[in-house]
Structures are given as structure tokens and as C-alpha cells.
PDB file of C-alpha atoms and ligand atoms in Angstrom:
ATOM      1  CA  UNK A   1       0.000   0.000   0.000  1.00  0.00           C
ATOM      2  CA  UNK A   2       1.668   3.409  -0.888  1.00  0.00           C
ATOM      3  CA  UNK A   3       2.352   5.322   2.150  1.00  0.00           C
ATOM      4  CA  UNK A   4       0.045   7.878   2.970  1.00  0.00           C
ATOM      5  CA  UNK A   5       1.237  11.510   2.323  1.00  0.00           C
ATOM      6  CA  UNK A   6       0.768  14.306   5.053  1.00  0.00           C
ATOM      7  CA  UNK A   7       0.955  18.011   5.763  1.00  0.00           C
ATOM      8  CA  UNK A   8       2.345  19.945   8.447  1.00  0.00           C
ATOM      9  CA  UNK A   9       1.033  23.493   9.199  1.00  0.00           C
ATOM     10  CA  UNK A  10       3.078  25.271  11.540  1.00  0.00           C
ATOM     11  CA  UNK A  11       1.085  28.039  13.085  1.00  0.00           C
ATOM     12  CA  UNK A  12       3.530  30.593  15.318  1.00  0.00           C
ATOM     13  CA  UNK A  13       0.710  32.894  16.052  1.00  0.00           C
ATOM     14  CA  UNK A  14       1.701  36.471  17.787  1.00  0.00           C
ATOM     15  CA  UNK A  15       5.264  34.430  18.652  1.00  0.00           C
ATOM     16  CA  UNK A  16       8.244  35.005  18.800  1.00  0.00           C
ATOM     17  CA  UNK A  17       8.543  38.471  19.708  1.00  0.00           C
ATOM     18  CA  UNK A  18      11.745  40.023  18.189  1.00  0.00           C
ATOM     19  CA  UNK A  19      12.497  39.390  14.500  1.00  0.00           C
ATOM     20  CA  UNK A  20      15.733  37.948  15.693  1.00  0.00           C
ATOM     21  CA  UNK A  21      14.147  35.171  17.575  1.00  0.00           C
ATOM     22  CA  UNK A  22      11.976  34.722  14.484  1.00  0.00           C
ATOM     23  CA  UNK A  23      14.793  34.357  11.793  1.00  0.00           C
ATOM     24  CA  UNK A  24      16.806  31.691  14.864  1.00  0.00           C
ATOM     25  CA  UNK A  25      13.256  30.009  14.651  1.00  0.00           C
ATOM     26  CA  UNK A  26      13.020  29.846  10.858  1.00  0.00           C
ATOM     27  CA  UNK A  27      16.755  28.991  10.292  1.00  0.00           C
ATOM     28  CA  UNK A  28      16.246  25.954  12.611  1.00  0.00           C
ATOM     29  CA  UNK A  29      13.045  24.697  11.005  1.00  0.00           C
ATOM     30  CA  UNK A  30      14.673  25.222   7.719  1.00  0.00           C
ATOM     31  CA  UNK A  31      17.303  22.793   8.949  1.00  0.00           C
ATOM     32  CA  UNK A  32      14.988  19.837   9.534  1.00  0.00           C
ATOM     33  CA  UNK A  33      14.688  17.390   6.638  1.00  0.00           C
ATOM     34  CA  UNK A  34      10.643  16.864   6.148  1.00  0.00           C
ATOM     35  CA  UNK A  35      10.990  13.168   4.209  1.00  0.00           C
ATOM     36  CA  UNK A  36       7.433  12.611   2.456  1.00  0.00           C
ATOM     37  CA  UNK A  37       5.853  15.597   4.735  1.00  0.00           C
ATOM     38  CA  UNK A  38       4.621  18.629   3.289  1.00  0.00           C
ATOM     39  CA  UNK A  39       6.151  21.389   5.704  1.00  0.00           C
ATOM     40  CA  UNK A  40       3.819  24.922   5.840  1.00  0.00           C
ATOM     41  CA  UNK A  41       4.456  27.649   7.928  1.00  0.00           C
ATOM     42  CA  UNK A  42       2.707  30.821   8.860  1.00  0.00           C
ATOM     43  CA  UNK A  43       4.677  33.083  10.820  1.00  0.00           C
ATOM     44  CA  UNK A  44       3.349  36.602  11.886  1.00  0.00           C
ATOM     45  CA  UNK A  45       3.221  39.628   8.870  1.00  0.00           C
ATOM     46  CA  UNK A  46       5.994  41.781  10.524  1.00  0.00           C
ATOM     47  CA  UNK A  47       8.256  38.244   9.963  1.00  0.00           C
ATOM     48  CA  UNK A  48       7.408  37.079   6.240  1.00  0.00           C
ATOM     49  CA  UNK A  49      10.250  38.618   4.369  1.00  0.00           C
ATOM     50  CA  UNK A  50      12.639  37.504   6.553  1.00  0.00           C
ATOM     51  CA  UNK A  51      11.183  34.500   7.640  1.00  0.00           C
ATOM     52  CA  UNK A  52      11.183  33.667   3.937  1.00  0.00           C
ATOM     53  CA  UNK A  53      14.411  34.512   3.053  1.00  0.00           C
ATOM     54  CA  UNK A  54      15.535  31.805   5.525  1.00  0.00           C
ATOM     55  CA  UNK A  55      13.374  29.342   4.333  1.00  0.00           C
ATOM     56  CA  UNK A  56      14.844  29.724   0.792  1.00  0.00           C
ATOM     57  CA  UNK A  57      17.760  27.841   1.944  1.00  0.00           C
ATOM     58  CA  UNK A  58      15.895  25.327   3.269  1.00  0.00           C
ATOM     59  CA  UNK A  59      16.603  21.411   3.298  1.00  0.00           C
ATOM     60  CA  UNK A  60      13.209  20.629   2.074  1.00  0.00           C
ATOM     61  CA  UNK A  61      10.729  22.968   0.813  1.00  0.00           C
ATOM     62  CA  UNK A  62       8.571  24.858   3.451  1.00  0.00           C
ATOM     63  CA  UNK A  63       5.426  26.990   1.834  1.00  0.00           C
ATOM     64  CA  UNK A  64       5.279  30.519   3.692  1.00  0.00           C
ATOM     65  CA  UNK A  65       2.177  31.262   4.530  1.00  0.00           C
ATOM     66  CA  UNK A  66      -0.236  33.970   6.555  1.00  0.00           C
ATOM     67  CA  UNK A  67      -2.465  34.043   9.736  1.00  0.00           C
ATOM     68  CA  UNK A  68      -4.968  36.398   8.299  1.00  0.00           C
ATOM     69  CA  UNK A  69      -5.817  38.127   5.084  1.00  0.00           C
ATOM     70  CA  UNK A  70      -7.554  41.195   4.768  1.00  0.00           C
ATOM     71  CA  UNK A  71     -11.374  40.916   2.683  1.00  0.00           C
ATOM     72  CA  UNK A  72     -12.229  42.837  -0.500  1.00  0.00           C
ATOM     73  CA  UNK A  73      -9.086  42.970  -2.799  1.00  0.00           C
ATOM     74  CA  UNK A  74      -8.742  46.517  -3.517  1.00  0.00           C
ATOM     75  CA  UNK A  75     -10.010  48.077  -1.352  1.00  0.00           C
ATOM     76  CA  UNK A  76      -8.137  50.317   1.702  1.00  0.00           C
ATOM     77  CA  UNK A  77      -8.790  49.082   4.912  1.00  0.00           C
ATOM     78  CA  UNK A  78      -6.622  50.715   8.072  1.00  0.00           C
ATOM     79  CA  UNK A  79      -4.462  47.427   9.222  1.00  0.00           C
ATOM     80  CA  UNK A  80      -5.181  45.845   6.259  1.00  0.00           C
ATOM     81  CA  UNK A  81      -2.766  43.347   5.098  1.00  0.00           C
ATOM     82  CA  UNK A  82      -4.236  42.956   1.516  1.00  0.00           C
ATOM     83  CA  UNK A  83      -3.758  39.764  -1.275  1.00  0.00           C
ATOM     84  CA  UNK A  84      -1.291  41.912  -2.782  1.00  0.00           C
ATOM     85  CA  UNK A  85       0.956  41.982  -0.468  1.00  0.00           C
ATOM     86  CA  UNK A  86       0.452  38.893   1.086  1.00  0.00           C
ATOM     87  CA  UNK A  87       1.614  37.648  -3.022  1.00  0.00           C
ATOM     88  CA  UNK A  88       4.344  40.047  -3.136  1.00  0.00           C
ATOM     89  CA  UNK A  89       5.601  38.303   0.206  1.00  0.00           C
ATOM     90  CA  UNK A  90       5.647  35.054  -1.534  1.00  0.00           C
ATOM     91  CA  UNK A  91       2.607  33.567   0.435  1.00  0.00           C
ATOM     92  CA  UNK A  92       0.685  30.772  -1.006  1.00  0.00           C
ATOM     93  CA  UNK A  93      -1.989  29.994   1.618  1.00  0.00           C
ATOM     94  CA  UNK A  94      -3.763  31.903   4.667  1.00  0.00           C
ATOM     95  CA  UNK A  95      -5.204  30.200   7.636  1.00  0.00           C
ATOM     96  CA  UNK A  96      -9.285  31.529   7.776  1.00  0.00           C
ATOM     97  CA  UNK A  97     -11.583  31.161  10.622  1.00  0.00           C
ATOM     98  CA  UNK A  98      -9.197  30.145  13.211  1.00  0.00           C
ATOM     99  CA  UNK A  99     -11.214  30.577  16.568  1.00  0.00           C
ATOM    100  CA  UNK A 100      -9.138  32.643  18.291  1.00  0.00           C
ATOM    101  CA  UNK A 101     -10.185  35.205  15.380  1.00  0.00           C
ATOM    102  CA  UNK A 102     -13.562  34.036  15.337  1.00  0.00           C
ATOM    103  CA  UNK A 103     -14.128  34.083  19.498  1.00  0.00           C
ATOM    104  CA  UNK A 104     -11.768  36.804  20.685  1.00  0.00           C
ATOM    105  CA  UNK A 105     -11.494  38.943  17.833  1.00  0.00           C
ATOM    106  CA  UNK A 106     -15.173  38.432  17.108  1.00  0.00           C
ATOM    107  CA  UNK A 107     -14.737  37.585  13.602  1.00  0.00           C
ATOM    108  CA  UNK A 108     -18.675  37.009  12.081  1.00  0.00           C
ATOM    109  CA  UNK A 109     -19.012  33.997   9.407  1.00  0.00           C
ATOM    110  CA  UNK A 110     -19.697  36.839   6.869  1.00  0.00           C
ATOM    111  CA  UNK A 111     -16.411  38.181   6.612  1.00  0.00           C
ATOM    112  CA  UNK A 112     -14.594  34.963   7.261  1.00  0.00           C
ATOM    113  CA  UNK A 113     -16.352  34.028   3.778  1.00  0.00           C
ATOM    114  CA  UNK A 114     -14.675  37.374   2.607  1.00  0.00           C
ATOM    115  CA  UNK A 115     -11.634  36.458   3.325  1.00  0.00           C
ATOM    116  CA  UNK A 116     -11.672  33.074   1.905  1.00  0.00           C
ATOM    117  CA  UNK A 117     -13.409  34.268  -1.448  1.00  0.00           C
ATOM    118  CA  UNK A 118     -10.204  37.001  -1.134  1.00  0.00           C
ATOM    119  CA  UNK A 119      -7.726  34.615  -1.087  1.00  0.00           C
ATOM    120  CA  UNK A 120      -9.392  32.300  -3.895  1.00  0.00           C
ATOM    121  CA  UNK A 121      -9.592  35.507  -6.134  1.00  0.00           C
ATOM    122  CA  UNK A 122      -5.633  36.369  -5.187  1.00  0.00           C
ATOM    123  CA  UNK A 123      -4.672  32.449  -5.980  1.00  0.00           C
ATOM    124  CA  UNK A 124      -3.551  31.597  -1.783  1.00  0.00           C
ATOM    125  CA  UNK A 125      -4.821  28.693  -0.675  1.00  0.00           C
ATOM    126  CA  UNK A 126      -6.889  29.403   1.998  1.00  0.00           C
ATOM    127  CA  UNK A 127      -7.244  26.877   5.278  1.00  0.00           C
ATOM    128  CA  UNK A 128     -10.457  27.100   7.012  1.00  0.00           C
ATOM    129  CA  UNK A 129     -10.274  26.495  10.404  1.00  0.00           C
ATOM    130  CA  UNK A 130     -13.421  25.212  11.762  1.00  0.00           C
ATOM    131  CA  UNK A 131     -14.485  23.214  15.067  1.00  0.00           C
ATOM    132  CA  UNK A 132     -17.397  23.180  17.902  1.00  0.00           C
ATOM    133  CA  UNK A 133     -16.368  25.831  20.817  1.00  0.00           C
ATOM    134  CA  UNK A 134     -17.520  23.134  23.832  1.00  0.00           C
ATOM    135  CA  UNK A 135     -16.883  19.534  24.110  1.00  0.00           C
ATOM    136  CA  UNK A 136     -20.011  17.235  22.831  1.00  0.00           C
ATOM    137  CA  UNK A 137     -20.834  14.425  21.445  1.00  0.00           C
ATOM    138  CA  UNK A 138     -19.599  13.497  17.573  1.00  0.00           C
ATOM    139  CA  UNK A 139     -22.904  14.457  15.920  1.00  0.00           C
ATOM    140  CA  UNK A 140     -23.171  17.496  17.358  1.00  0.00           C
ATOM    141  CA  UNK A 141     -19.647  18.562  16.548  1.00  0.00           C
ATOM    142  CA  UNK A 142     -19.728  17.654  13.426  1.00  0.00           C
ATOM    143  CA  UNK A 143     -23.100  19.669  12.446  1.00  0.00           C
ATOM    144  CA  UNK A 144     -21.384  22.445  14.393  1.00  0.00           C
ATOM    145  CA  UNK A 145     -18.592  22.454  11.689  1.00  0.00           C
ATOM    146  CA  UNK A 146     -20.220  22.093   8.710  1.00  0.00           C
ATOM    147  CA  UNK A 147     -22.504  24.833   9.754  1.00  0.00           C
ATOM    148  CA  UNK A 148     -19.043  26.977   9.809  1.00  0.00           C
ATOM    149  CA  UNK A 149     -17.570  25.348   6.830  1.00  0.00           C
ATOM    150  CA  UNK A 150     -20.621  26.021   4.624  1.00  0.00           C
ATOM    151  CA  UNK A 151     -20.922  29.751   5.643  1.00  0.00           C
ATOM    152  CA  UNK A 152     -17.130  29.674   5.077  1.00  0.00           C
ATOM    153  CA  UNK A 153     -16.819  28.183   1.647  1.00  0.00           C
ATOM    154  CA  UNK A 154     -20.342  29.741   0.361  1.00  0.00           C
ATOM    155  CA  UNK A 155     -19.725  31.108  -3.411  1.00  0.00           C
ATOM    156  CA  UNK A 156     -16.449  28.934  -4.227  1.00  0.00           C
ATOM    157  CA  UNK A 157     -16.430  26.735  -7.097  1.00  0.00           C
ATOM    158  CA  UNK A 158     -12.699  25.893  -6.401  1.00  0.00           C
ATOM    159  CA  UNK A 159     -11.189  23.045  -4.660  1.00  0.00           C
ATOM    160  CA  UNK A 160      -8.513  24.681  -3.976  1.00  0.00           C
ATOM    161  CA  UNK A 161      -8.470  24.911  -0.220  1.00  0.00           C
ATOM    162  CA  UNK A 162      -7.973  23.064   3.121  1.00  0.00           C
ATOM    163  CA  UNK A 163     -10.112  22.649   6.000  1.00  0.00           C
ATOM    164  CA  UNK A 164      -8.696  22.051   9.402  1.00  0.00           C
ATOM    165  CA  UNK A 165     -10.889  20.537  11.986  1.00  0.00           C
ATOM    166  CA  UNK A 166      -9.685  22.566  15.437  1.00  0.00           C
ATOM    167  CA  UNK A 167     -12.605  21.537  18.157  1.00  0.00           C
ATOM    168  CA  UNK A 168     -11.643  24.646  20.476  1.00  0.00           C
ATOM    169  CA  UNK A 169     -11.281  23.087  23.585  1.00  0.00           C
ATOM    170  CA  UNK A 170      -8.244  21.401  22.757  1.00  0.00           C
ATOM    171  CA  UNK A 171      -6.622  23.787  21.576  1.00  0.00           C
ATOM    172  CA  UNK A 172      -3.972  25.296  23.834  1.00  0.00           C
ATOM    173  CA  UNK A 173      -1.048  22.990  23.234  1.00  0.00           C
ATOM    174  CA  UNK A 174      -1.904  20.561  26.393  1.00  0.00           C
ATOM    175  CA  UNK A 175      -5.307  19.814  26.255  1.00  0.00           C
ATOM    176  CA  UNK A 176      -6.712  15.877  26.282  1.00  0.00           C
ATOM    177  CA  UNK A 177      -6.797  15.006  21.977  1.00  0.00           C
ATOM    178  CA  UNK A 178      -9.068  12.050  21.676  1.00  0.00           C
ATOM    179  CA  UNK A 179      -8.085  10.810  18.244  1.00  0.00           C
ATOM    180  CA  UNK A 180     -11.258   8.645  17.549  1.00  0.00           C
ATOM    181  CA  UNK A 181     -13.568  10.989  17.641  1.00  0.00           C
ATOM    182  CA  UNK A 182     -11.621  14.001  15.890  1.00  0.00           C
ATOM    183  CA  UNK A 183     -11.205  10.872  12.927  1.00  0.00           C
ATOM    184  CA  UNK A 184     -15.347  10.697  13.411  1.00  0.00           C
ATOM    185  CA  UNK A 185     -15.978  14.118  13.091  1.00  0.00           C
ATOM    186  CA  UNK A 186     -13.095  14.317  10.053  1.00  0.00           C
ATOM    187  CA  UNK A 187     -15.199  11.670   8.284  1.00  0.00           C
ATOM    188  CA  UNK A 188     -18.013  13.750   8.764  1.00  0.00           C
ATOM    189  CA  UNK A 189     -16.325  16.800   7.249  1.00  0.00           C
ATOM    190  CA  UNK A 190     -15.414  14.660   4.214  1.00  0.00           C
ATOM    191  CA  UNK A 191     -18.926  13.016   3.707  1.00  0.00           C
ATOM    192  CA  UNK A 192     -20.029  16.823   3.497  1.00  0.00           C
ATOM    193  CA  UNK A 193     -17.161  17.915   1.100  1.00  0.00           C
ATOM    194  CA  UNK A 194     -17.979  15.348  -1.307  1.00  0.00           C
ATOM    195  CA  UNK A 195     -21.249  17.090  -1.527  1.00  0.00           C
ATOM    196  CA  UNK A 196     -19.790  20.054  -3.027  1.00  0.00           C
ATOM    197  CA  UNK A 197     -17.064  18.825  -4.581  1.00  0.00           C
ATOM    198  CA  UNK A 198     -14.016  16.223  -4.222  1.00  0.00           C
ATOM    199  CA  UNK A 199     -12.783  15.219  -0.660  1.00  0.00           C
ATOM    200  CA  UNK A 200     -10.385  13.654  -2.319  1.00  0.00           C
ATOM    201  CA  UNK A 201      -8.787  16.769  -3.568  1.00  0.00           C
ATOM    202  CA  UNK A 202      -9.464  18.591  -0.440  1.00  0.00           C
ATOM    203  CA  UNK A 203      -7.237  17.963   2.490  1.00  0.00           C
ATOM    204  CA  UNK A 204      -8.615  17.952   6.030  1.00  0.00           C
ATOM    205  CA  UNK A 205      -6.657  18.200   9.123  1.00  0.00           C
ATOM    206  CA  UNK A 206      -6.643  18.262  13.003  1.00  0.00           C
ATOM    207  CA  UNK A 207      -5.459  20.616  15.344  1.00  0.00           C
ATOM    208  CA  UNK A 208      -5.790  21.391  18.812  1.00  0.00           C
ATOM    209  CA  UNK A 209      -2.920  20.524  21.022  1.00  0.00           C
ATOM    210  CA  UNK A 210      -0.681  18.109  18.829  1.00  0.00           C
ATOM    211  CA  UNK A 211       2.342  17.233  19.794  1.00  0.00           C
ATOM    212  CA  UNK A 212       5.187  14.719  20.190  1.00  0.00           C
ATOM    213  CA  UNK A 213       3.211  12.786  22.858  1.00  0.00           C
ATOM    214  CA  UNK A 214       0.003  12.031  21.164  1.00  0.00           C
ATOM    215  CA  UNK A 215       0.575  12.887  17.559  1.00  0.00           C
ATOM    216  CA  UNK A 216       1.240   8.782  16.947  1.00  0.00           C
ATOM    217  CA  UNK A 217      -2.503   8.036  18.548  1.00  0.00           C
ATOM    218  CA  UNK A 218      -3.690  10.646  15.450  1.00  0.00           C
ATOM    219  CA  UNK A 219      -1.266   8.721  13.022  1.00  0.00           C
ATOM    220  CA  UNK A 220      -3.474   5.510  12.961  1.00  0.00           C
ATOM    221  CA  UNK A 221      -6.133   7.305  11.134  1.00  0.00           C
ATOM    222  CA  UNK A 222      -6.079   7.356   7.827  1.00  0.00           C
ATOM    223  CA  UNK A 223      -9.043  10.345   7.342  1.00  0.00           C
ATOM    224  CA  UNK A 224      -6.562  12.842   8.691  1.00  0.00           C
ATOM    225  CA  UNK A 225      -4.506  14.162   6.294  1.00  0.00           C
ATOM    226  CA  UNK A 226      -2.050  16.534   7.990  1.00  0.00           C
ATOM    227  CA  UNK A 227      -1.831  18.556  11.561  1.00  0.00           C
ATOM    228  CA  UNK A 228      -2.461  22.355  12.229  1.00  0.00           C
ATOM    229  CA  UNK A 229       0.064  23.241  15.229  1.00  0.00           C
ATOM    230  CA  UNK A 230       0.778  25.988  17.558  1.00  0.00           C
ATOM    231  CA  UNK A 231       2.481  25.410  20.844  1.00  0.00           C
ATOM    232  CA  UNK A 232       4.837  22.980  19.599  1.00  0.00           C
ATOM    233  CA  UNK A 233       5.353  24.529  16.059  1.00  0.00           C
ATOM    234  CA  UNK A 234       8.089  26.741  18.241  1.00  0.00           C
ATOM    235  CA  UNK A 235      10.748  24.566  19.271  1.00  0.00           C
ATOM    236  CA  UNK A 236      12.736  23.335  16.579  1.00  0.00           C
ATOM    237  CA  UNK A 237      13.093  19.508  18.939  1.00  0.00           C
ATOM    238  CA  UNK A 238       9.116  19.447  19.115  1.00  0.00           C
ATOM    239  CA  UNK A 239       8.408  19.995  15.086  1.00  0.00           C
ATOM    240  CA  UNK A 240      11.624  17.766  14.068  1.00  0.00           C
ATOM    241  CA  UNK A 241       9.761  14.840  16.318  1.00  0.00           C
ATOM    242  CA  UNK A 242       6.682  15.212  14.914  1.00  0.00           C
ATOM    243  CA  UNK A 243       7.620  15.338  11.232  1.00  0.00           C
ATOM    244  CA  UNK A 244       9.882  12.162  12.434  1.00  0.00           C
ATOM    245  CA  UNK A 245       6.871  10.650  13.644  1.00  0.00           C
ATOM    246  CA  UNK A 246       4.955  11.289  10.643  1.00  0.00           C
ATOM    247  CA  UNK A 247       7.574   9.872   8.666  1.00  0.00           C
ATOM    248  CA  UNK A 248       7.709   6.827  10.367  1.00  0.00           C
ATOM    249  CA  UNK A 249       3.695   6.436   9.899  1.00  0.00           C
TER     250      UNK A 249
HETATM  251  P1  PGA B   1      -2.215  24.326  19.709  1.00  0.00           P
HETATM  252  O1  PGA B   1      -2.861  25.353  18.660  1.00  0.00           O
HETATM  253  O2  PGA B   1      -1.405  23.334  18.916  1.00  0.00           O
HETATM  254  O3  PGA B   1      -1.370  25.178  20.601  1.00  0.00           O
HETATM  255  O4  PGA B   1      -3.340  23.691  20.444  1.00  0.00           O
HETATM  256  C1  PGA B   1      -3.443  24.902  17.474  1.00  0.00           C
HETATM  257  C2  PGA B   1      -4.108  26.067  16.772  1.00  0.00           C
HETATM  258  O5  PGA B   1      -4.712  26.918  17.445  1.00  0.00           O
HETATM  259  O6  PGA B   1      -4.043  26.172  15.533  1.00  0.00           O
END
């Protein structure tokens, strides 16, 4: 059987905080050798250039990406990062919907459907981060994020994205993962995406408090495709173990 293929999406969030500790951070990732995994990584805007310019030298290729995209190509918005410049940072996918943006920042489905449509429209893959807020059962979860992923992905015709499954209460970097039922709900996610499209061609992954110590439970399912990661995307030991483990899948 051909070994399955997955993707790593390292999410640093508002970290580090100097661009000096950012470049140490990106020169040590850039050092790992990723073997079959696909290696993303979506450091904060003030870091891209540089952050990039390190991963140009990098063993294996890493895809640069951003934490947020601003809506409506175009137009002038004060903070804005737009498409353009996300492109003329040499970004090629944006993380959408994470809850953090939707919960503290207050971020309505509307304009989280903005910003994907944005960054369909600028050619960056976007990766919509959905998930229920409170524990529950399957089911429930899983009608919980297709309610988001529908309002997220309403008006695409492409395929061209990524969905990561994030239930919100494990997210935090050291929160109980229970890897059958984020598998369940995954299935879920894909029975729906075949619906309007190919879940085939659409990747879906988990996040929410992967690391070196449970990612292997996660590795015996084959419905998830890859890992979103914060806590442990920062320390160059953690991320080498987990694309190790991966590997060894
Ligand atoms: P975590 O974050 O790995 O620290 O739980 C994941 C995320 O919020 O994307």
C-alpha cells in the first residue's frame, strides 16, 4: 500500500517576539529534513520577508504562509494586510476562521467568507479552520462544523483549499486530543465535502494541542490528512519529532 502523504502546518501565532528570535526560529526549522511531509508555515506579517528569506535555503521545501488576510481585494482598509501583499511576500496559503479570530477577535461567518473568497480571487490557498467551541458528542460537533464550513466556503467553485478541523477546547497545546472521535468528526467533514465537490482533492486536518506525545494516537487514522500546530510549532526539537513521527507512519 503506498504510504500515505501528510501536511504539516506550523502556526507561530503572535510568537516570537523580536524578528531575531523569528529568523533563529526559521533557520532551525529550515534545517529539519521533512521526508514525504509537506512542511507549511505561517509566521506573523511583521516576519514574512525575513522568515522567507531563511526558508529559501531550506533542506526541504517549506510553503510561507499567513495568519490572516484582509477581505475585499482593492479596497483600503486601516491594518489591512491585503492579497497583494500577502503575493508580493511570496505567500501561497492563509489560515481563515481560526477561533481565536472568530471568538476573541469576534470575527462574524460573513467576513470569514470574505476572506476566503479574497484569497481564492488572489490564488492563496486558503485553510479554514473550523471546530465546535464546547466539548459534545460526535454528531453534534460535526453539524457544528459544517454549519461553519458552509458559511465559510459559500460562493467557491474551487477546490482549492484546506479545511482544518480545530474543536476549540483542545486547543492550547496541552489539552486531552481524543483521536477517535476528531477521525469521526473528520469523516463527517469529508462526507459533506464530497457534496460540493471532491474530498479527495481537499485535504482535512486536526489541530488542537498536537504534539510529540500524542501525535502517533492521530497517526493511525487514515481520514486525517495533515496537523495544524501551535504550541509545539516553536521549538525546533518538538516539530523535528513530529515530522519524524509522521515519517515513520
Ligand atoms: P495548539 O494550537 O497546537 O497550541 O493547540 C493549534 C491552533 O490553534 O491552531
Amino acid at each position: 500500500m503506498k504510504k500515505k502523504e501528510r501536511i504539516l502546518i506550523l502556526n507561530w501565532k503572535s510568537n516570537p517576539h523580536t524578528l531575531a528570535d523569528a529568523v533563529a526560529l526559521a533557520d532551525e526549522t529550515a534545517r529539519i529534513s521533512s521526508g514525504a511531509v509537506s512542511l507549511f508555515v505561517a509566521p506573523p506579517f511583521p516576519y514574512l520577508d525575513a522568515v522567507g528569506k531563511s526558508f529559501a535555503k531550506a533542506i526541504s521545501p517549506i510553503s510561507l504562509g499567513a495568519q490572516d488576510i484582509m477581505p475585499f481585494a482593492g479596497s483600503s482598509i486601516t491594518g489591512g494586510i491585503s492579497g497583494y501583499m500577502l503575493q508580493d511576500a511570496g505567500v501561497s496559503f492563509v489560515l481563515v476562521g481560526h477561533s481565536e479570530r472568530r471568538y476573541v477577535l469576534g470575527e462574524s461567518d460573513a467576513l470569514i467568507n470574505e476572506k476566503f473568497l479574497t484569497a481564492l480571487k488572489m490564488s492563496i490557498v486558503p485553510i479554514v479552520c473550523v471546530g465546535e467551541r464546547e466539548k459534545t458528542g460526535e454528531s453534534q460537533a460535526i453539524q457544528e462544523s459544517l454549519d461553519q464550513l458552509s458559511l465559510a466556503i459559500d460562493g467557491a467553485v474551487s477546490e482549492r483549499f484546506m479545511v482544518a478541523y480545530e474543536p476549540v477546547w483542545a486547543i492550547g497545546g496541552n489539552k486531552d486530543v481524543v483521536p477517535d472521535y476528531a477521525a469521526g468528526v473528520i469523516s463527517g467533514i469529508k462526507k459533506y465535502l464530497d457534496t460540493v465537490g471532491s474530498a479527495d482533492s481537499i485535504p482535512v486536518l486536526y489541530g488542537g494541542s498536537v504534539r510529540c506525545e500524542n501525535i502517533s494516537s492521530l497517526l493511525h487514522f487514515n481520514e486525517i490528512d495533515g496537523f495544524l500546530v501551535g504550541s509545539a510549532s516553536l521549538s525546533y526539537d518538538a516539530v523535528s519529532c513530529l515530522i519524524e513521527k509522521i515519517n515513520a507512519s
